[in-house]
Amino acid sequence: KAGVTQTPRYLIKTRGQQVTLSCSPISGHRSVSWYQQTPGQGLQFLFEYFSETQRNKGNFPGRFSGRQFSNSRSEMNVSTLELGDSALYLCASSLGGEGTEAFFGQGTRLTVV
Amino acid sequence: SQQGEEDPQALSIQEGENATMNCSYKTSINNLQWYRQNSGRGLVHLILIRSNEREKHSGRLRVTLDTSKKSSSLLITASRAADTASYFCATPGDGGSNYKLTFGKGTLLTVNP
């Protein structure tokens, strides 16, 4: 069974640009969550999608958005990039029910210069 | 505020020794998960323990959960250099949802050959 796949693995962007990250969940998983990891703030929840609907949202500005497609693949977009958006972005997939394990991808390392 | 807090923040041991990491959390939970992260990479799911379980084993891993003390521990027996990584506990978000996990800052384990 293939794991969670995130693309690209690495990105370098300039301040003010926008970026789109992709996540393909484990086959059969309908829930995809996104997390940001930085040395200072640790792992923080961004948002979660289930069956193409955003179910949960963390405490991030509106520059961070996402969507989910009918095949459960998800994309995350960050507009007007700031230096502080440099981070490892991780997505996790799960079946979506309460108490089910969440499996993570390898992450996308975003560097904003 | 962090729901899960790991202790210690860093742990250095010799190969073959056992490593114990602790996690404390604040609110009632219905399950708790442990993850491993090798430097700058994705999170690897280790184990999920439910609130009605006191102890769970997986290979060289032993996890305990004490809901009365709101704490969990992860024991790695006969450690290997390959176990060097950061270890995180994660607790569910609102309503027990595992798609909105809250992570602690992690324990950095170094196993010296």
PDB file of C-alpha atoms in Angstrom:
ATOM      1  CA  LYS A   1       0.000   0.000   0.000  1.00  0.00           C
ATOM      2  CA  ALA A   2       1.525   3.322  -1.047  1.00  0.00           C
ATOM      3  CA  GLY A   3       1.999   5.916   1.657  1.00  0.00           C
ATOM      4  CA  VAL A   4       1.187   9.593   1.675  1.00  0.00           C
ATOM      5  CA  THR A   5       2.943  11.401  -1.162  1.00  0.00           C
ATOM      6  CA  GLN A   6       3.803  15.069  -1.049  1.00  0.00           C
ATOM      7  CA  THR A   7       5.195  17.081  -3.925  1.00  0.00           C
ATOM      8  CA  PRO A   8       7.437  18.839  -4.384  1.00  0.00           C
ATOM      9  CA  ARG A   9       9.904  17.859  -1.655  1.00  0.00           C
ATOM     10  CA  TYR A  10      11.727  21.172  -1.750  1.00  0.00           C
ATOM     11  CA  LEU A  11      10.783  24.664  -2.890  1.00  0.00           C
ATOM     12  CA  ILE A  12      12.500  28.015  -2.879  1.00  0.00           C
ATOM     13  CA  LYS A  13      10.279  31.026  -3.446  1.00  0.00           C
ATOM     14  CA  THR A  14      10.677  34.771  -3.264  1.00  0.00           C
ATOM     15  CA  ARG A  15       8.792  36.930  -0.803  1.00  0.00           C
ATOM     16  CA  GLY A  16       5.481  38.044  -2.282  1.00  0.00           C
ATOM     17  CA  GLN A  17       5.084  35.044  -4.560  1.00  0.00           C
ATOM     18  CA  GLN A  18       2.533  32.309  -4.093  1.00  0.00           C
ATOM     19  CA  VAL A  19       3.035  28.581  -3.864  1.00  0.00           C
ATOM     20  CA  THR A  20       0.947  25.437  -4.235  1.00  0.00           C
ATOM     21  CA  LEU A  21       1.782  22.199  -2.472  1.00  0.00           C
ATOM     22  CA  SER A  22       0.246  18.837  -3.282  1.00  0.00           C
ATOM     23  CA  CYS A  23      -0.650  15.827  -1.171  1.00  0.00           C
ATOM     24  CA  SER A  24      -1.892  12.422  -2.316  1.00  0.00           C
ATOM     25  CA  PRO A  25      -3.343  10.456   0.602  1.00  0.00           C
ATOM     26  CA  ILE A  26      -3.289   6.733   1.181  1.00  0.00           C
ATOM     27  CA  SER A  27      -5.786   4.981  -1.051  1.00  0.00           C
ATOM     28  CA  GLY A  28      -9.165   4.845   0.641  1.00  0.00           C
ATOM     29  CA  HIS A  29      -8.414   7.686   3.056  1.00  0.00           C
ATOM     30  CA  ARG A  30     -10.841  10.558   2.726  1.00  0.00           C
ATOM     31  CA  SER A  31      -9.400  12.936   5.311  1.00  0.00           C
ATOM     32  CA  VAL A  32      -6.360  15.074   4.586  1.00  0.00           C
ATOM     33  CA  SER A  33      -4.894  17.430   7.167  1.00  0.00           C
ATOM     34  CA  TRP A  34      -2.111  19.958   6.744  1.00  0.00           C
ATOM     35  CA  TYR A  35       0.450  21.008   9.329  1.00  0.00           C
ATOM     36  CA  GLN A  36       3.220  23.579   9.440  1.00  0.00           C
ATOM     37  CA  GLN A  37       6.408  22.779  11.320  1.00  0.00           C
ATOM     38  CA  THR A  38       8.906  25.448  12.320  1.00  0.00           C
ATOM     39  CA  PRO A  39      11.702  25.373  14.903  1.00  0.00           C
ATOM     40  CA  GLY A  40      10.021  28.081  16.938  1.00  0.00           C
ATOM     41  CA  GLN A  41       6.366  27.037  16.886  1.00  0.00           C
ATOM     42  CA  GLY A  42       6.699  23.311  16.392  1.00  0.00           C
ATOM     43  CA  LEU A  43       3.904  21.443  14.614  1.00  0.00           C
ATOM     44  CA  GLN A  44       0.768  23.461  14.087  1.00  0.00           C
ATOM     45  CA  PHE A  45      -2.502  22.411  12.491  1.00  0.00           C
ATOM     46  CA  LEU A  46      -3.492  24.355   9.376  1.00  0.00           C
ATOM     47  CA  PHE A  47      -6.712  22.762   8.111  1.00  0.00           C
ATOM     48  CA  GLU A  48      -8.423  19.502   7.329  1.00  0.00           C
ATOM     49  CA  TYR A  49     -10.477  18.367   4.376  1.00  0.00           C
ATOM     50  CA  PHE A  50     -12.909  15.502   4.188  1.00  0.00           C
ATOM     51  CA  SER A  51     -14.833  14.599   1.057  1.00  0.00           C
ATOM     52  CA  GLU A  52     -13.860  17.875  -0.612  1.00  0.00           C
ATOM     53  CA  THR A  53     -15.105  19.993   2.306  1.00  0.00           C
ATOM     54  CA  GLN A  54     -13.012  21.894   4.800  1.00  0.00           C
ATOM     55  CA  ARG A  55     -14.053  20.533   8.175  1.00  0.00           C
ATOM     56  CA  ASN A  56     -11.518  22.147  10.478  1.00  0.00           C
ATOM     57  CA  LYS A  57      -9.275  25.174  10.335  1.00  0.00           C
ATOM     58  CA  GLY A  58      -6.374  26.217  12.493  1.00  0.00           C
ATOM     59  CA  ASN A  59      -5.333  29.679  13.491  1.00  0.00           C
ATOM     60  CA  PHE A  60      -3.581  30.835  10.321  1.00  0.00           C
ATOM     61  CA  PRO A  61      -4.197  33.917   8.172  1.00  0.00           C
ATOM     62  CA  GLY A  62      -6.340  33.791   5.065  1.00  0.00           C
ATOM     63  CA  ARG A  63      -3.219  33.669   2.885  1.00  0.00           C
ATOM     64  CA  PHE A  64      -3.213  29.950   3.660  1.00  0.00           C
ATOM     65  CA  SER A  65      -5.884  28.055   1.804  1.00  0.00           C
ATOM     66  CA  GLY A  66      -6.509  24.603   0.501  1.00  0.00           C
ATOM     67  CA  ARG A  67      -8.820  22.360  -1.387  1.00  0.00           C
ATOM     68  CA  GLN A  68      -9.532  18.702  -1.905  1.00  0.00           C
ATOM     69  CA  PHE A  69     -10.450  16.957  -5.100  1.00  0.00           C
ATOM     70  CA  SER A  70     -12.902  14.131  -5.675  1.00  0.00           C
ATOM     71  CA  ASN A  71     -10.047  11.603  -5.625  1.00  0.00           C
ATOM     72  CA  SER A  72      -9.094  12.895  -2.125  1.00  0.00           C
ATOM     73  CA  ARG A  73      -5.887  14.521  -3.334  1.00  0.00           C
ATOM     74  CA  SER A  74      -5.388  17.851  -1.678  1.00  0.00           C
ATOM     75  CA  GLU A  75      -3.559  21.042  -2.469  1.00  0.00           C
ATOM     76  CA  MET A  76      -2.465  23.795  -0.165  1.00  0.00           C
ATOM     77  CA  ASN A  77      -1.840  27.315  -1.383  1.00  0.00           C
ATOM     78  CA  VAL A  78       0.019  30.150   0.296  1.00  0.00           C
ATOM     79  CA  SER A  79      -0.258  33.571  -1.284  1.00  0.00           C
ATOM     80  CA  THR A  80       1.886  36.652  -0.759  1.00  0.00           C
ATOM     81  CA  LEU A  81       4.660  34.650   0.826  1.00  0.00           C
ATOM     82  CA  GLU A  82       6.481  36.040   3.843  1.00  0.00           C
ATOM     83  CA  LEU A  83       9.884  35.063   5.209  1.00  0.00           C
ATOM     84  CA  GLY A  84       8.135  33.548   8.210  1.00  0.00           C
ATOM     85  CA  ASP A  85       6.318  31.070   5.996  1.00  0.00           C
ATOM     86  CA  SER A  86       9.565  29.154   5.596  1.00  0.00           C
ATOM     87  CA  ALA A  87       8.785  25.800   7.128  1.00  0.00           C
ATOM     88  CA  LEU A  88       8.268  22.109   6.610  1.00  0.00           C
ATOM     89  CA  TYR A  89       4.689  21.543   5.474  1.00  0.00           C
ATOM     90  CA  LEU A  90       3.316  18.125   6.286  1.00  0.00           C
ATOM     91  CA  CYS A  91       0.127  16.497   5.245  1.00  0.00           C
ATOM     92  CA  ALA A  92      -1.533  13.594   6.971  1.00  0.00           C
ATOM     93  CA  SER A  93      -4.200  11.244   5.739  1.00  0.00           C
ATOM     94  CA  SER A  94      -6.635   9.161   7.704  1.00  0.00           C
ATOM     95  CA  LEU A  95      -9.889   7.328   7.249  1.00  0.00           C
ATOM     96  CA  GLY A  96     -11.490  10.298   8.946  1.00  0.00           C
ATOM     97  CA  GLY A  97     -13.342   8.609  11.750  1.00  0.00           C
ATOM     98  CA  GLU A  98     -12.784   9.383  15.385  1.00  0.00           C
ATOM     99  CA  GLY A  99      -9.795   7.595  16.844  1.00  0.00           C
ATOM    100  CA  THR A 100      -8.214   6.548  13.565  1.00  0.00           C
ATOM    101  CA  GLU A 101      -4.489   6.823  12.975  1.00  0.00           C
ATOM    102  CA  ALA A 102      -3.104   9.713  10.962  1.00  0.00           C
ATOM    103  CA  PHE A 103      -0.273   8.897   8.555  1.00  0.00           C
ATOM    104  CA  PHE A 104       2.092  11.600   7.382  1.00  0.00           C
ATOM    105  CA  GLY A 105       3.962  12.267   4.190  1.00  0.00           C
ATOM    106  CA  GLN A 106       7.628  13.252   3.944  1.00  0.00           C
ATOM    107  CA  GLY A 107       6.744  16.907   3.783  1.00  0.00           C
ATOM    108  CA  THR A 108       7.559  19.832   1.540  1.00  0.00           C
ATOM    109  CA  ARG A 109      10.412  22.045   2.703  1.00  0.00           C
ATOM    110  CA  LEU A 110       9.519  25.615   1.691  1.00  0.00           C
ATOM    111  CA  THR A 111      12.159  28.319   1.872  1.00  0.00           C
ATOM    112  CA  VAL A 112      11.123  31.918   1.290  1.00  0.00           C
ATOM    113  CA  VAL A 113      13.936  34.299   0.417  1.00  0.00           C
TER     114      VAL A 113
ATOM    115  CA  SER B   1      -1.127  26.321  24.440  1.00  0.00           C
ATOM    116  CA  GLN B   2       0.434  22.899  23.869  1.00  0.00           C
ATOM    117  CA  GLN B   3      -1.805  19.997  24.699  1.00  0.00           C
ATOM    118  CA  GLY B   4       1.020  17.461  24.834  1.00  0.00           C
ATOM    119  CA  GLU B   5       4.356  18.165  26.446  1.00  0.00           C
ATOM    120  CA  GLU B   6       7.195  15.690  26.094  1.00  0.00           C
ATOM    121  CA  ASP B   7       9.848  15.189  28.706  1.00  0.00           C
ATOM    122  CA  PRO B   8      12.803  15.234  28.563  1.00  0.00           C
ATOM    123  CA  GLN B   9      13.475  17.638  25.718  1.00  0.00           C
ATOM    124  CA  ALA B  10      16.664  15.769  24.865  1.00  0.00           C
ATOM    125  CA  LEU B  11      17.990  12.343  25.766  1.00  0.00           C
ATOM    126  CA  SER B  12      21.361  10.820  24.921  1.00  0.00           C
ATOM    127  CA  ILE B  13      22.033   7.117  25.534  1.00  0.00           C
ATOM    128  CA  GLN B  14      24.320   4.314  24.402  1.00  0.00           C
ATOM    129  CA  GLU B  15      23.280   1.666  21.930  1.00  0.00           C
ATOM    130  CA  GLY B  16      21.629  -1.231  23.717  1.00  0.00           C
ATOM    131  CA  GLU B  17      20.210   0.887  26.532  1.00  0.00           C
ATOM    132  CA  ASN B  18      16.532   1.595  27.006  1.00  0.00           C
ATOM    133  CA  ALA B  19      15.035   5.023  26.371  1.00  0.00           C
ATOM    134  CA  THR B  20      11.964   6.371  28.115  1.00  0.00           C
ATOM    135  CA  MET B  21      10.099   9.463  27.014  1.00  0.00           C
ATOM    136  CA  ASN B  22       7.112  10.958  28.755  1.00  0.00           C
ATOM    137  CA  CYS B  23       4.174  12.986  27.566  1.00  0.00           C
ATOM    138  CA  SER B  24       1.722  14.974  29.640  1.00  0.00           C
ATOM    139  CA  TYR B  25      -1.485  16.495  28.374  1.00  0.00           C
ATOM    140  CA  LYS B  26      -4.124  18.793  29.751  1.00  0.00           C
ATOM    141  CA  THR B  27      -7.620  17.757  28.713  1.00  0.00           C
ATOM    142  CA  SER B  28      -9.406  14.428  28.539  1.00  0.00           C
ATOM    143  CA  ILE B  29      -8.620  12.412  25.453  1.00  0.00           C
ATOM    144  CA  ASN B  30      -9.937   9.256  23.832  1.00  0.00           C
ATOM    145  CA  ASN B  31      -6.600   8.262  22.348  1.00  0.00           C
ATOM    146  CA  LEU B  32      -2.973   9.339  22.049  1.00  0.00           C
ATOM    147  CA  GLN B  33      -0.493   8.724  19.271  1.00  0.00           C
ATOM    148  CA  TRP B  34       3.298   8.636  19.181  1.00  0.00           C
ATOM    149  CA  TYR B  35       5.340   9.607  16.148  1.00  0.00           C
ATOM    150  CA  ARG B  36       9.014   9.564  15.189  1.00  0.00           C
ATOM    151  CA  GLN B  37      10.676  12.148  12.987  1.00  0.00           C
ATOM    152  CA  ASN B  38      14.124  11.788  11.540  1.00  0.00           C
ATOM    153  CA  SER B  39      15.884  15.071  10.962  1.00  0.00           C
ATOM    154  CA  GLY B  40      13.822  17.312   8.696  1.00  0.00           C
ATOM    155  CA  ARG B  41      11.694  14.506   7.343  1.00  0.00           C
ATOM    156  CA  GLY B  42       8.111  13.352   7.686  1.00  0.00           C
ATOM    157  CA  LEU B  43       6.476  11.874  10.747  1.00  0.00           C
ATOM    158  CA  VAL B  44       6.384   8.120  11.082  1.00  0.00           C
ATOM    159  CA  HIS B  45       3.388   6.752  12.978  1.00  0.00           C
ATOM    160  CA  LEU B  46       4.537   4.492  15.805  1.00  0.00           C
ATOM    161  CA  ILE B  47       1.526   3.587  17.863  1.00  0.00           C
ATOM    162  CA  LEU B  48      -1.966   4.679  18.889  1.00  0.00           C
ATOM    163  CA  ILE B  49      -3.230   3.878  22.370  1.00  0.00           C
ATOM    164  CA  ARG B  50      -6.874   4.325  23.294  1.00  0.00           C
ATOM    165  CA  SER B  51      -8.128   5.693  26.576  1.00  0.00           C
ATOM    166  CA  ASN B  52      -9.402   2.273  27.674  1.00  0.00           C
ATOM    167  CA  GLU B  53      -5.935   0.753  27.194  1.00  0.00           C
ATOM    168  CA  ARG B  54      -3.223   0.968  29.841  1.00  0.00           C
ATOM    169  CA  GLU B  55      -0.364  -0.468  27.848  1.00  0.00           C
ATOM    170  CA  LYS B  56       0.424  -1.372  24.271  1.00  0.00           C
ATOM    171  CA  HIS B  57       3.407  -3.042  22.612  1.00  0.00           C
ATOM    172  CA  SER B  58       4.803  -2.908  19.109  1.00  0.00           C
ATOM    173  CA  GLY B  59       8.136  -4.619  18.562  1.00  0.00           C
ATOM    174  CA  ARG B  60      10.690  -2.862  20.785  1.00  0.00           C
ATOM    175  CA  LEU B  61       8.177  -0.148  21.692  1.00  0.00           C
ATOM    176  CA  ARG B  62       6.048  -0.103  24.799  1.00  0.00           C
ATOM    177  CA  VAL B  63       3.542   2.671  25.389  1.00  0.00           C
ATOM    178  CA  THR B  64       1.610   3.260  28.570  1.00  0.00           C
ATOM    179  CA  LEU B  65      -1.284   5.588  29.206  1.00  0.00           C
ATOM    180  CA  ASP B  66      -2.454   6.839  32.592  1.00  0.00           C
ATOM    181  CA  THR B  67      -5.607   8.851  32.054  1.00  0.00           C
ATOM    182  CA  SER B  68      -5.869   9.716  35.746  1.00  0.00           C
ATOM    183  CA  LYS B  69      -2.509  11.462  35.580  1.00  0.00           C
ATOM    184  CA  LYS B  70      -3.016  12.628  32.013  1.00  0.00           C
ATOM    185  CA  SER B  71       0.303  11.168  30.978  1.00  0.00           C
ATOM    186  CA  SER B  72       1.812   8.644  28.605  1.00  0.00           C
ATOM    187  CA  SER B  73       5.237   7.127  28.243  1.00  0.00           C
ATOM    188  CA  LEU B  74       7.109   5.611  25.331  1.00  0.00           C
ATOM    189  CA  LEU B  75       9.777   3.042  26.099  1.00  0.00           C
ATOM    190  CA  ILE B  76      12.214   1.920  23.421  1.00  0.00           C
ATOM    191  CA  THR B  77      14.100  -1.181  24.490  1.00  0.00           C
ATOM    192  CA  ALA B  78      17.552  -2.243  23.283  1.00  0.00           C
ATOM    193  CA  SER B  79      18.013   1.008  21.390  1.00  0.00           C
ATOM    194  CA  ARG B  80      19.936   1.225  18.117  1.00  0.00           C
ATOM    195  CA  ALA B  81      21.715   4.095  16.417  1.00  0.00           C
ATOM    196  CA  ALA B  82      18.888   4.091  13.858  1.00  0.00           C
ATOM    197  CA  ASP B  83      16.464   5.071  16.651  1.00  0.00           C
ATOM    198  CA  THR B  84      18.096   8.501  16.753  1.00  0.00           C
ATOM    199  CA  ALA B  85      15.234  10.877  15.997  1.00  0.00           C
ATOM    200  CA  SER B  86      12.713  13.238  17.558  1.00  0.00           C
ATOM    201  CA  TYR B  87       9.706  11.643  19.178  1.00  0.00           C
ATOM    202  CA  PHE B  88       6.342  13.374  19.507  1.00  0.00           C
ATOM    203  CA  CYS B  89       3.130  12.580  21.243  1.00  0.00           C
ATOM    204  CA  ALA B  90      -0.061  13.820  19.636  1.00  0.00           C
ATOM    205  CA  THR B  91      -3.487  14.206  21.131  1.00  0.00           C
ATOM    206  CA  PRO B  92      -6.815  14.687  19.373  1.00  0.00           C
ATOM    207  CA  GLY B  93      -8.408  18.027  18.777  1.00  0.00           C
ATOM    208  CA  ASP B  94     -11.955  19.049  19.465  1.00  0.00           C
ATOM    209  CA  GLY B  95     -14.353  16.195  19.968  1.00  0.00           C
ATOM    210  CA  GLY B  96     -11.619  13.591  19.758  1.00  0.00           C
ATOM    211  CA  SER B  97     -10.879  14.224  16.132  1.00  0.00           C
ATOM    212  CA  ASN B  98      -7.594  12.756  15.000  1.00  0.00           C
ATOM    213  CA  TYR B  99      -7.567  14.990  11.980  1.00  0.00           C
ATOM    214  CA  LYS B 100      -6.725  17.980  14.142  1.00  0.00           C
ATOM    215  CA  LEU B 101      -3.838  16.754  16.232  1.00  0.00           C
ATOM    216  CA  THR B 102      -1.976  18.773  18.805  1.00  0.00           C
ATOM    217  CA  PHE B 103       1.703  17.980  19.180  1.00  0.00           C
ATOM    218  CA  GLY B 104       4.215  18.630  21.891  1.00  0.00           C
ATOM    219  CA  LYS B 105       7.675  20.027  21.218  1.00  0.00           C
ATOM    220  CA  GLY B 106       9.145  16.531  21.089  1.00  0.00           C
ATOM    221  CA  THR B 107      12.003  14.642  22.672  1.00  0.00           C
ATOM    222  CA  LEU B 108      15.249  14.515  20.718  1.00  0.00           C
ATOM    223  CA  LEU B 109      16.743  11.061  21.246  1.00  0.00           C
ATOM    224  CA  THR B 110      20.377  10.450  20.361  1.00  0.00           C
ATOM    225  CA  VAL B 111      21.616   6.861  20.455  1.00  0.00           C
ATOM    226  CA  ASN B 112      25.391   6.680  20.400  1.00  0.00           C
ATOM    227  CA  PRO B 113      27.016   3.634  18.769  1.00  0.00           C
TER     228      PRO B 113
END
